[in-house]
CSV table of C-alpha atoms in Angstrom, one decimal:
chain,number,residue,atom,x,y,z
A,259,MET,CA,24.0,-16.3,152.5
A,260,TRP,CA,22.1,-14.3,155.2
A,261,GLN,CA,23.8,-12.7,158.0
A,262,LEU,CA,22.9,-10.5,161.2
A,263,ILE,CA,25.0,-7.6,162.5
A,264,ILE,CA,24.3,-7.5,166.2
A,265,ASN,CA,24.7,-4.6,168.6
A,266,GLY,CA,23.7,-4.5,172.1
A,267,PRO,CA,24.8,-5.5,175.7
A,268,GLY,CA,27.9,-7.8,175.0
A,269,TYR,CA,27.7,-7.2,171.2
A,270,PHE,CA,29.4,-4.5,168.9
A,271,ASP,CA,29.0,-5.0,165.2
A,272,THR,CA,29.2,-8.5,165.7
A,273,ALA,CA,28.6,-10.6,162.5
A,274,TYR,CA,26.4,-13.9,162.7
A,275,ASP,CA,26.0,-16.0,159.8
A,276,LEU,CA,22.6,-17.6,159.6
A,277,PRO,CA,22.5,-21.3,158.6
A,278,ASP,CA,19.6,-22.8,156.7
A,279,GLY,CA,16.8,-23.8,159.0
A,280,VAL,CA,15.8,-22.1,162.4
A,281,THR,CA,17.8,-19.9,164.4
A,282,CYS,CA,16.4,-19.4,168.1
A,283,ILE,CA,16.9,-15.8,169.9
A,284,GLY,CA,16.4,-15.1,173.5
A,285,ARG,CA,17.7,-14.7,177.0
A,286,ALA,CA,18.2,-18.5,177.8
A,287,ASP,CA,21.5,-20.1,177.2
A,288,SER,CA,20.0,-22.8,175.0
A,289,ASN,CA,19.3,-20.3,172.2
A,290,ASP,CA,21.5,-20.0,169.2
A,291,ILE,CA,21.7,-16.2,169.7
A,292,VAL,CA,21.7,-15.3,173.4
A,293,LEU,CA,20.8,-11.7,174.1
A,294,SER,CA,20.7,-9.7,177.3
A,295,GLY,CA,18.3,-7.1,178.8
A,296,ASP,CA,15.2,-6.8,180.9
A,297,GLN,CA,12.9,-6.7,177.8
A,298,VAL,CA,14.4,-9.9,176.3
A,299,SER,CA,12.3,-13.1,177.0
A,300,ARG,CA,13.7,-16.5,177.6
A,301,ARG,CA,12.6,-17.6,174.1
A,302,HIS,CA,11.9,-14.4,172.4
A,303,ALA,CA,12.2,-14.9,168.5
A,304,ARG,CA,13.2,-17.3,165.8
A,305,ILE,CA,14.5,-16.6,162.4
A,306,GLU,CA,14.0,-19.2,159.6
A,307,VAL,CA,16.1,-19.3,156.5
A,308,LYS,CA,14.8,-21.1,153.4
A,309,GLY,CA,17.3,-20.5,150.6
A,310,GLY,CA,16.7,-16.8,149.4
A,311,THR,CA,14.0,-16.1,151.9
A,312,LEU,CA,14.3,-15.0,155.5
A,313,ILE,CA,11.3,-15.1,158.1
A,314,VAL,CA,11.3,-13.4,161.5
A,315,GLU,CA,8.9,-14.7,164.0
A,316,ASP,CA,7.9,-13.3,167.5
A,317,LEU,CA,7.3,-16.1,169.8
A,318,GLY,CA,4.8,-14.3,171.9
A,319,SER,CA,7.3,-12.5,174.0
A,320,ARG,CA,6.1,-10.1,176.9
A,321,ASN,CA,7.7,-7.0,175.4
A,322,GLY,CA,7.5,-7.8,171.8
A,323,MET,CA,9.9,-6.7,169.0
A,324,ARG,CA,10.2,-4.3,166.1
A,325,ILE,CA,11.3,-4.3,162.4
A,326,ASN,CA,12.4,-1.0,161.2
A,327,ASP,CA,10.5,0.6,164.2
A,328,VAL,CA,7.2,-1.2,163.3
A,329,PRO,CA,5.9,-3.6,166.0
A,330,LEU,CA,5.9,-7.2,164.8
A,331,LYS,CA,2.9,-9.3,165.3
A,332,GLY,CA,3.4,-13.0,164.4
A,333,SER,CA,5.9,-13.5,161.5
A,334,LYS,CA,7.2,-11.4,158.5
A,335,HIS,CA,9.5,-11.9,155.5
A,336,ALA,CA,12.6,-9.8,156.1
A,337,GLN,CA,14.8,-8.3,153.5
A,338,ALA,CA,18.5,-7.2,153.4
A,339,GLY,CA,18.9,-3.8,155.3
A,340,ASP,CA,15.8,-4.4,157.7
A,341,LEU,CA,16.7,-3.6,161.4
A,342,VAL,CA,15.2,-6.0,164.0
A,343,GLN,CA,14.9,-4.6,167.4
A,344,ILE,CA,14.6,-6.8,170.6
A,345,GLY,CA,14.9,-4.7,173.8
A,346,GLU,CA,18.2,-2.9,173.8
A,347,ASN,CA,19.5,-5.0,171.1
A,348,SER,CA,19.5,-4.3,167.3
A,349,LEU,CA,20.1,-7.0,164.6
A,350,SER,CA,20.7,-5.7,161.1
A,351,VAL,CA,19.8,-8.1,158.3
A,352,ARG,CA,22.4,-8.4,155.6
A,353,GLN,CA,22.7,-10.6,152.6
A,354,PRO,CA,26.4,-10.3,151.5
A,355,SER,CA,26.6,-13.2,149.1
A,356,ASN,CA,30.2,-14.4,149.1
A,357,PHE,CA,31.8,-11.5,150.7
A,358,GLU,CA,33.7,-11.6,153.9
A,359,THR,CA,32.5,-9.0,156.2
A,360,ALA,CA,35.3,-7.0,157.8
A,361,LYS,CA,35.0,-5.0,161.0
A,362,THR,CA,37.3,-2.1,160.7
A,363,ASP,CA,38.6,0.6,162.7
A,364,PRO,CA,38.5,4.2,161.3
A,365,ILE,CA,41.4,4.8,159.1
A,366,ASP,CA,42.5,8.3,158.1
A,367,PHE,CA,42.7,8.8,154.5
A,368,GLY,CA,42.9,12.6,155.1
A,369,GLN,CA,46.2,13.0,153.4
A,370,PHE,CA,44.3,12.9,150.1
A,371,GLN,CA,42.7,16.3,150.8
A,372,ALA,CA,46.1,18.2,150.9
A,373,SER,CA,48.3,16.3,148.5
A,374,GLY,CA,48.0,14.4,145.3
A,375,LEU,CA,50.1,12.6,142.8
A,376,HIS,CA,52.0,14.6,140.5
A,377,GLY,CA,54.7,14.3,137.7
A,378,ILE,CA,54.0,10.8,136.3
A,379,ASP,CA,51.8,10.8,133.2
A,380,SER,CA,52.4,7.3,131.9
A,381,MET,CA,49.1,5.0,131.6
A,382,GLY,CA,48.6,1.4,132.2
A,383,GLU,CA,46.8,-0.9,129.6
A,384,VAL,CA,43.4,0.6,130.0
A,385,ILE,CA,42.3,3.6,132.0
A,386,VAL,CA,38.7,5.0,131.8
A,387,SER,CA,38.0,8.3,133.4
A,388,ARG,CA,34.5,9.8,133.6
A,389,ALA,CA,33.0,13.0,135.2
A,390,VAL,CA,29.6,12.6,136.8
A,391,GLU,CA,28.3,15.6,134.8
A,392,ASP,CA,28.6,13.5,131.5
A,393,ASN,CA,26.9,10.5,132.9
A,394,PRO,CA,24.3,9.0,130.4
A,395,PHE,CA,22.5,6.8,132.9
A,396,LEU,CA,21.7,9.7,135.2
A,397,GLU,CA,20.4,11.8,132.4
A,398,ARG,CA,18.1,8.9,131.3
A,399,TYR,CA,16.9,8.3,135.0
A,400,GLU,CA,16.2,11.9,135.3
A,401,GLU,CA,14.3,12.0,132.0
A,402,VAL,CA,12.2,8.6,133.0
A,403,GLU,CA,11.4,10.2,136.5
A,404,ARG,CA,9.9,13.4,135.0
A,405,LEU,CA,7.5,11.4,132.8
A,406,SER,CA,3.9,10.7,133.8
A,407,ALA,CA,2.6,7.3,133.7
A,408,ALA,CA,0.7,8.0,130.4
A,409,GLU,CA,3.9,9.6,129.0
A,410,LEU,CA,5.8,6.7,130.0
A,411,ARG,CA,3.4,4.1,128.3
A,412,SER,CA,3.5,6.1,124.9
A,413,SER,CA,7.3,6.9,124.9
A,414,PRO,CA,9.7,4.7,123.0
A,415,PRO,CA,11.6,1.8,124.8
A,416,VAL,CA,14.3,3.1,127.3
A,417,GLU,CA,17.9,1.8,126.6
A,418,ASP,CA,19.7,-0.1,129.2
A,419,VAL,CA,16.7,-0.9,131.3
A,420,GLU,CA,18.9,-3.1,133.7
A,421,SER,CA,21.0,0.0,134.6
A,422,LEU,CA,18.1,2.2,135.2
A,423,PHE,CA,16.4,-0.5,137.2
A,424,LEU,CA,19.5,-0.5,139.5
A,425,LEU,CA,19.4,3.2,140.0
A,426,ILE,CA,15.8,2.8,141.1
A,427,LYS,CA,16.8,0.1,143.5
A,428,VAL,CA,19.3,2.5,145.0
A,429,SER,CA,16.7,5.2,145.3
A,430,GLU,CA,14.3,2.7,147.0
A,431,LYS,CA,17.1,1.8,149.6
A,432,LEU,CA,17.6,5.5,150.1
A,433,ASN,CA,14.0,5.8,151.3
A,434,THR,CA,13.7,2.5,153.1
A,435,SER,CA,17.0,2.0,155.0
A,436,PRO,CA,17.0,2.5,158.7
A,437,SER,CA,20.4,4.0,159.0
A,438,LEU,CA,23.3,5.3,156.8
A,439,LYS,CA,25.4,2.2,157.4
A,440,SER,CA,22.6,-0.1,156.2
A,441,PHE,CA,22.1,2.0,153.1
A,442,LEU,CA,25.7,2.0,152.2
A,443,GLU,CA,25.7,-1.8,152.8
A,444,ALA,CA,22.9,-2.1,150.3
A,445,VAL,CA,24.5,0.1,147.8
A,446,ILE,CA,27.9,-1.9,147.9
A,447,ASP,CA,25.9,-5.2,147.6
A,448,LEU,CA,24.1,-3.9,144.6
A,449,VAL,CA,27.0,-2.5,142.8
A,450,ALA,CA,29.3,-5.4,143.6
A,451,GLU,CA,26.8,-7.7,142.1
A,452,VAL,CA,26.4,-5.9,138.9
A,453,THR,CA,30.2,-5.5,138.5
A,454,GLN,CA,31.1,-8.9,139.7
A,455,ALA,CA,33.5,-7.4,142.2
A,456,THR,CA,35.7,-9.3,144.8
A,457,THR,CA,36.0,-6.2,146.9
A,458,GLY,CA,33.6,-3.5,147.6
A,459,VAL,CA,34.4,-0.5,150.0
A,460,ALA,CA,32.3,2.6,150.8
A,461,LEU,CA,34.3,5.4,152.5
A,462,ALA,CA,32.7,8.6,153.7
A,463,LYS,CA,33.9,11.9,155.3
A,464,ASP,CA,33.6,12.1,159.1
A,465,SER,CA,33.1,15.1,161.2
A,466,ARG,CA,36.7,16.1,160.9
A,467,GLY,CA,36.6,15.9,157.0
A,468,LYS,CA,38.6,12.6,156.8
A,469,LEU,CA,37.8,9.8,154.8
A,470,VAL,CA,37.0,6.6,156.8
A,471,PRO,CA,35.7,3.2,155.8
A,472,LEU,CA,32.0,2.6,156.7
A,473,VAL,CA,31.3,-0.6,154.8
A,474,VAL,CA,34.0,-3.3,153.7
A,475,ARG,CA,33.3,-6.4,151.7
A,476,HIS,CA,36.1,-8.8,150.7
A,477,ARG,CA,36.1,-12.4,149.5
A,478,LYS,CA,39.3,-13.3,151.4
A,479,LYS,CA,40.0,-13.2,155.1
A,480,LEU,CA,40.9,-9.8,156.5
A,481,GLN,CA,42.6,-8.8,159.7
A,482,LYS,CA,40.8,-6.5,162.1
A,483,GLY,CA,41.1,-2.9,160.8
A,484,GLU,CA,42.4,-4.0,157.4
A,485,VAL,CA,40.8,-2.1,154.5
A,486,PRO,CA,41.7,-3.8,151.2
A,487,VAL,CA,42.1,-0.7,148.9
A,488,SER,CA,44.8,1.1,146.9
A,489,ASP,CA,45.3,4.4,148.6
A,490,SER,CA,47.2,5.7,145.6
A,491,ILE,CA,44.2,5.0,143.3
A,492,ILE,CA,41.7,6.5,145.9
A,493,GLY,CA,44.1,9.5,146.1
A,494,GLU,CA,44.0,10.0,142.4
A,495,VAL,CA,40.2,9.8,142.3
A,496,VAL,CA,39.9,12.3,145.3
A,497,ARG,CA,42.2,14.7,143.7
A,498,LYS,CA,40.5,14.8,140.2
A,499,LYS,CA,37.0,14.2,141.5
A,500,VAL,CA,36.3,11.8,138.5
A,501,ALA,CA,35.5,8.1,138.4
A,502,LEU,CA,38.6,6.1,137.5
A,503,ALA,CA,38.9,2.5,136.1
A,504,VAL,CA,42.4,0.9,136.1
A,505,THR,CA,43.1,-2.4,134.5
A,506,ASN,CA,46.3,-4.1,135.4
A,507,ALA,CA,47.0,-1.7,138.1
A,508,GLN,CA,50.3,-3.5,138.9
A,509,ASP,CA,51.5,-2.3,135.3
A,510,ASP,CA,50.4,1.4,135.7
A,511,ALA,CA,53.4,3.3,136.6
A,512,ARG,CA,51.4,5.6,138.8
A,513,PHE,CA,50.2,2.8,140.9
A,514,ALA,CA,52.6,-0.2,140.5
A,515,SER,CA,55.0,0.7,143.4
A,516,SER,CA,52.1,1.2,145.9
A,517,GLU,CA,52.2,-1.4,148.5
A,518,SER,CA,48.4,-1.8,148.5
A,519,VAL,CA,48.4,-2.6,144.8
A,520,ILE,CA,51.0,-5.4,145.3
A,521,LEU,CA,49.5,-6.6,148.5
A,522,TYR,CA,46.0,-7.1,147.2
A,523,ASP,CA,47.0,-8.4,143.7
A,524,LEU,CA,44.7,-5.7,142.0
A,525,ASP,CA,43.6,-6.5,138.5
A,526,GLN,CA,40.7,-4.2,137.5
A,527,VAL,CA,39.8,-1.3,140.0
A,528,ILE,CA,36.8,0.9,139.5
A,529,CYS,CA,36.7,3.9,141.9
A,530,ALA,CA,34.1,6.6,141.9
A,531,PRO,CA,33.8,9.8,143.9
A,532,MET,CA,30.6,10.5,145.9
A,533,LEU,CA,29.9,14.2,145.1
A,534,ARG,CA,27.4,16.6,146.5
A,535,GLU,CA,27.2,19.9,144.7
A,536,GLY,CA,30.9,19.5,143.7
A,537,GLU,CA,32.1,18.6,147.1
A,538,LEU,CA,33.5,15.2,148.0
A,539,VAL,CA,31.5,13.4,150.7
A,540,GLY,CA,32.8,9.7,150.0
A,541,VAL,CA,34.2,7.2,147.7
A,542,ILE,CA,33.1,3.8,146.2
A,543,TYR,CA,36.0,1.4,145.6
A,544,LEU,CA,35.6,-1.9,143.8
A,545,ASN,CA,38.1,-4.6,142.7
A,546,ARG,CA,37.3,-7.1,140.0
A,547,GLU,CA,38.9,-10.3,138.6
A,548,ALA,CA,37.7,-9.5,135.1
A,549,PRO,CA,40.2,-9.4,132.3
A,550,GLU,CA,37.7,-8.2,129.5
A,551,THR,CA,37.4,-4.5,129.0
A,552,ALA,CA,34.7,-4.4,126.4
A,553,SER,CA,32.1,-3.3,129.0
A,554,LEU,CA,34.3,-1.3,131.2
A,555,SER,CA,33.1,2.2,130.2
A,556,ARG,CA,29.6,1.3,130.8
A,557,LEU,CA,30.4,-0.2,134.2
A,558,VAL,CA,32.2,2.9,135.2
A,559,ASP,CA,29.3,5.0,134.1
A,560,VAL,CA,26.9,2.8,136.3
A,561,VAL,CA,29.2,3.0,139.2
A,562,ASN,CA,29.5,6.8,138.9
A,563,ALA,CA,25.8,7.2,138.7
A,564,ILE,CA,25.3,5.1,141.8
A,565,ALA,CA,28.0,7.1,143.7
A,566,HIS,CA,26.2,10.3,142.8
A,567,MET,CA,22.9,9.0,144.3
A,568,ALA,CA,24.9,7.5,147.2
A,569,ALA,CA,26.2,11.0,148.0
A,570,ASN,CA,22.6,12.2,148.2
A,571,GLY,CA,21.8,9.4,150.7
A,572,ILE,CA,24.9,10.5,152.8
A,573,GLU,CA,23.7,14.0,152.9
A,574,LYS,CA,20.2,13.0,153.8
A,575,TRP,CA,21.4,10.8,156.7
A,576,ARG,CA,23.9,13.4,158.1
A,577,LEU,CA,21.0,16.0,158.1
A,578,LYS,CA,18.9,13.5,159.9
A,579,GLU,CA,21.5,12.9,162.5
A,580,LYS,CA,22.2,16.3,163.1
A,581,ALA,CA,18.4,17.1,163.6
A,582,ASP,CA,18.1,14.1,165.9
A,583,ALA,CA,21.0,15.3,167.9
A,584,GLU,CA,19.6,18.8,168.1
A,585,GLU,CA,16.3,17.3,169.3
A,586,ARG,CA,18.0,15.3,171.9
A,587,VAL,CA,19.7,18.4,173.3
A,588,ARG,CA,16.5,20.5,173.0
A,589,LYS,CA,14.6,17.9,175.2
A,590,ALA,CA,17.3,17.7,177.6
A,591,LEU,CA,17.5,21.5,178.0
A,592,GLU,CA,13.7,22.0,178.0
A,593,ARG,CA,13.5,20.1,181.1
A,594,PHE,CA,15.5,22.6,183.3
A,595,HIS,CA,15.8,25.9,181.1
A,596,ALA,CA,13.4,28.6,179.8
A,597,PRO,CA,12.4,28.4,176.2
A,598,ALA,CA,14.4,31.6,175.3
A,599,ILE,CA,17.6,30.0,176.7
A,600,VAL,CA,17.0,26.8,175.0
A,601,GLU,CA,16.6,28.5,171.6
A,602,ARG,CA,19.8,30.7,172.2
A,603,VAL,CA,21.9,27.4,173.1
A,604,ILE,CA,20.5,25.6,170.1
A,605,SER,CA,21.3,28.6,167.8
A,606,ASP,CA,24.8,28.8,169.2
A,607,LEU,CA,25.3,25.1,168.6
A,608,GLN,CA,23.9,25.3,165.0
A,609,SER,CA,26.3,28.1,164.2
A,610,GLY,CA,29.3,26.2,165.5
A,611,ASP,CA,30.1,29.0,168.1
A,612,LYS,CA,32.5,27.6,170.7
A,613,SER,CA,33.7,30.9,172.0
A,614,GLY,CA,32.7,32.5,175.3
A,615,SER,CA,30.2,34.6,173.8
A,616,ARG,CA,27.5,32.8,175.6
A,617,MET,CA,28.9,33.8,179.0
A,618,GLU,CA,27.1,36.9,180.4
A,619,ALA,CA,27.5,38.6,183.8
A,620,LYS,CA,24.1,39.0,185.3
A,621,LEU,CA,22.6,39.4,188.9
A,622,VAL,CA,20.8,36.3,189.8
A,623,THR,CA,18.4,35.1,192.5
A,624,ILE,CA,18.8,31.7,193.9
A,625,MET,CA,15.5,30.3,195.5
A,626,PHE,CA,14.9,27.1,197.4
A,627,THR,CA,11.1,26.2,197.8
A,628,ASP,CA,9.2,23.5,199.7
A,629,ILE,CA,5.8,22.5,200.5
A,630,SER,CA,4.6,23.5,204.0
A,631,GLY,CA,3.3,20.6,205.9
A,632,PHE,CA,4.2,18.0,203.3
A,633,THR,CA,5.2,15.3,205.8
A,634,PRO,CA,2.0,15.1,207.7
A,635,LEU,CA,0.1,15.5,204.3
A,636,THR,CA,1.9,12.3,203.0
A,637,GLU,CA,0.5,10.4,206.0
A,638,ARG,CA,-3.1,11.2,205.2
A,639,LEU,CA,-3.2,11.0,201.4
A,640,ALA,CA,-3.0,8.0,199.1
A,641,PRO,CA,0.3,7.5,197.1
A,642,GLU,CA,-1.5,8.5,193.8
A,643,ARG,CA,-2.7,11.7,195.4
A,644,ILE,CA,0.7,12.6,196.4
A,645,VAL,CA,2.2,12.1,193.0
A,646,ASN,CA,-0.5,14.1,191.4
A,647,LEU,CA,0.1,16.9,193.8
A,648,LEU,CA,3.8,17.0,193.3
A,649,ASN,CA,3.4,16.9,189.4
A,650,GLU,CA,1.1,19.9,189.7
A,651,TYR,CA,3.5,21.7,191.9
A,652,TYR,CA,6.5,21.1,189.8
A,653,ALA,CA,4.6,22.4,186.6
A,654,ARG,CA,3.4,25.5,188.2
A,655,MET,CA,6.8,26.3,189.8
A,656,THR,CA,8.6,25.6,186.5
A,657,ARG,CA,6.3,27.9,184.6
A,658,VAL,CA,6.9,30.7,187.1
A,659,VAL,CA,10.7,30.2,186.9
A,660,PHE,CA,10.8,30.1,183.2
A,661,SER,CA,8.7,33.3,182.8
A,662,PHE,CA,11.8,35.1,184.2
A,663,ASP,CA,14.3,33.1,182.1
A,664,GLY,CA,15.3,31.1,185.0
A,665,THR,CA,16.8,27.8,185.4
A,666,VAL,CA,15.5,24.8,187.4
A,667,ASP,CA,18.5,23.0,189.0
A,668,LYS,CA,16.6,20.0,190.4
A,669,PHE,CA,13.3,18.7,191.8
């Protein structure tokens, strides 16, 4: 099943299930998906679903469209994780299989940071615990990654190619996903498929250090804001910073009394921390309806390895978001402030300085300027000449003001 997550005027994380065949997109009410905005044509684009393939086509719109920030000419095969942009609207392509997509409000799991579970040592039927430092798949992946093409051809066959291929797919998504959310969506889809999970959730720390759900997959209907996880199991993983597999969670004395365990009929849970240099940045949580336990240790190792790579992805996107935010601030400041002032403000923001240290008492000069004889001048010159004259005047005056570390209030 293919799905679009639509954001734009009138839409906020709105899920649209694409049927087989053609779906028309545009401003006219006759379209299957009606978008707003000055840059949206009446019949702007169409999406055709043919089984496992999805084709996006621009219908010759005036303002065009983009896929992953690349202009689209004609048609193109799209993949899960691609971002289609039409004017102010963004349509994220997803392929969630049989999962129900849940739109959730942020939920504070922050109590896990300060408190854990203590005093009960009894175990359930099967519990597997793994630290990421002991992960065999990450070791093999790093070994293969270091080999040259010639060394790879001459080396003996690599064990468990399927798991290594999965890690390569995660690495590929890290490099190609247009956003953190689309990356985590792809990660949850991949890991849920290999583990045959009925529930897949990715939680990440927000700016306050609280765990909030960014991606939720569930095969049953959920209420708005509902996150189908066991808070007690997540709390145990957060406290110990190890991947944990619990079979028959309802029989485990540590978790059996938890309301979430009872409510979601948890059978087999795999939960892995996303660690970056030993610090928790998020959690991957899976629930399976799988009674067999023979391959459980291997699945825990696979999920733990993927969680480790996902942590790198979260760090990458957080750094990018921070850099983008600083660049937006810089561009806004550069319009009216001298370069030295801009650098000082950016430096203070980077250091997290929120005190009054940026306040300085100075003797200032306020100056109003005008162009003498401008009104009769506009009567004689063509509009293009007037615009060029004003642009040159503003540029020269700004350079003079900035040379004295001044601030331009308005033009």
